[in-house]
Phi, psi and omega in degrees: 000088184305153154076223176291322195295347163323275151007301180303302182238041143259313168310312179310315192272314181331305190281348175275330173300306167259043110316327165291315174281005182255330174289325222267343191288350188295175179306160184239147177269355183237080166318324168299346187234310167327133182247002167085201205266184171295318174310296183330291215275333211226009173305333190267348185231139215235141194287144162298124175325306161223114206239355205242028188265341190295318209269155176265095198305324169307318202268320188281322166297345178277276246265001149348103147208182221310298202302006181275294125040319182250003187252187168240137216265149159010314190288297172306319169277353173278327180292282188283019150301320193274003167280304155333297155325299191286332187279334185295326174277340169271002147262358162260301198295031140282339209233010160097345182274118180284087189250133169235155172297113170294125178235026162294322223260137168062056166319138181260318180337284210276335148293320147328302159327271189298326202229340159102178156311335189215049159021037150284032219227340169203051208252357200216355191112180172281141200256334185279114144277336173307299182319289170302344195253328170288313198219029173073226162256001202278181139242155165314144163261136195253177184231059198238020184264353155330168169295120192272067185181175174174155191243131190283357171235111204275000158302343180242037161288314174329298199297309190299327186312301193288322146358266154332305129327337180074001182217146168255142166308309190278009151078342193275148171308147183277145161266158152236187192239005142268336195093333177293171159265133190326130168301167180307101170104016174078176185267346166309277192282041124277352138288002193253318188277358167282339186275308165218101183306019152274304211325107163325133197280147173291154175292178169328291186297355179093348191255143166266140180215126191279148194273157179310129167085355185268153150265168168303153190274136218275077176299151179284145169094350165235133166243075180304345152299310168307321174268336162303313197311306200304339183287317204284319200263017156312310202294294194318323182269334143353296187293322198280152188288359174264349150327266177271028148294311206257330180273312181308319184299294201307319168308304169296304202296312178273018182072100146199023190293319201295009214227124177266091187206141188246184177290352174277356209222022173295312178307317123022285162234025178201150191254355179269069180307315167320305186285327200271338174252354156305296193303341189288334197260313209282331023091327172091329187347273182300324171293334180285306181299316187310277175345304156320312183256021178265328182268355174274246251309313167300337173298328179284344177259015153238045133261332173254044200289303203317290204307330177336301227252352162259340172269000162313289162344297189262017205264296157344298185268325177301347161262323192273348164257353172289312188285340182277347198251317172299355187039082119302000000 
């Protein structure tokens, strides 16, 4: 959204999120099925404090590039997933499901940690030797992998599923446990239109899937132009000869000359995570692959700068309206 309409919807969603709260604060007429205002649900859950003190500040300015400058980082997209949460429940509880938020679910800990702001953190192999002397090449599992929502009758987890989707499996009309009919894309994408009232409608099947030669279509909290780019210029550092250079090196510091594997496929043939990421640093390795992909990357970002930098934008209101529905 180029120019002042930025400006324009960003006010527009401010004032439409409190309009929401404000119909959801009335009396609810079935308390047993009703789940109450935005405050009710998100009253117990408090914005993180420093959420980036978990990530290592050294390790993330070195592996920095341009295209992370147009996405939204680890953080930010966790935010507006648990905002997701919350309108998918107050769409099923509209459609009759006594549905609440898992707000146990979908832990920030281990993305931050293991993988950093923009997940440059094993974007080269493992890059943290502190990281490798703890947890190898693995991460830890956590025990936060549930649904992050969830229907207090698990008989009607099927039925709430297709809800969510917008689609039935069974080929059959969705029951709900009010009688209406699911809204238009399932409460996934009527939660995606509380966030940005554009948010592309899911296909027939409930899924977005981009057509040959397409990118994916731009959900709130994703830049599929931003993830293309970012696949191309990985390849492009693949390539450059100062690249495999520097993959020559890492291979004699980790024993490994005689092996065609660079530091992402180390784990591959070895068992020395430690040895793989000392050497990733001493090796030149990551300054050569970063270096590399800062300069393919800048060409691309004057070549897509316009489209960059406007879906940056709504990318922008699309957090900023995530925060208002966590009443952040």
């Amino acid at each position: 959204m180029p120019g002042p309409r930025s400006a324009v919807y960003a006010v527009a969603l401010a004032l439409a999120l409190t309009a929401c709260t404000a119909q959801a604060e009335e009396p609810a007429a079935d308390p047993d099925t009703e789940q109450g205002s935005v405050e009710a649900e998100t009253g117990d859950f408090e914005e993180p404090g420093d959420p980036y003190a978990l990530t290592d500040p050294e390790l993330t300015e070195r592996l920095h590039l341009p295209l992370y400058d147009y996405g939204l980082d680890e953080y930010e997209q966790w935010t507006i997933r648990r905002a997701q949460d919350v309108l998918t429940v107050q769409c099923l509880a509209e459609l009759g499901f006594e549905a609440s938020v898992s707000w146990e679910t979908d832990s920030l800990e281990e993305l931050l940690t293991h993988f950093g702001p923009h997940h440059s953190y094993r974007r080269y192999g493992v890059s943290s030797t502190a990281l490798a002397e703890e947890y190898g090449f693995g991460i830890p599992e956590g025990d936060d992998l549930g649904n992050p929502w969830v229907v207090a009758d698990g008989s009607q987890e099927e039925a709430a599923g297709d809800a969510y989707m917008g689609y039935s499996h069974t080929g059959g009309e969705i029951e709900t446990p009010s009688g209406d009919p699911v809204p238009e894309g399932g409460c996934k994408h009527q939660a995606n239109l509380g966030l940005n009232p554009d948010s592309p409608p899911p296909g027939e099947d409930g899924y977005w899937t981009a057509g040959e030669g397409e990118l994916m279509p731009d959900t709130p909290g994703l830049h599929s132009r931003v993830d293309d780019l970012l696949g191309e210029s990985y390849l492009a550092g693949l390539e450059d000869p100062a690249v495999a250079e520097a993959n020559e090196a890492w291979k004699e510091c980790a024993g490994l000359s005689g092996y065609t594997v660079g530091p992402g496929g180390a784990s591959e043939v070895t068992g020395d995570a430690v040895l793989s990421a000392e050497c990733a640093d001493t090796s030149g390795y990551l300054d050569a692959f970063v270096t590399a992909e800062t300069r393919a990357q800048e060409a691309m970002v004057e070549e897509h700068r316009a489209e960059l930098q406007e879906r940056k934008e709504q990318l922008n209101a699309e957090l900023a309206a995530a925060r208002t529905v966590l009443g952040w």
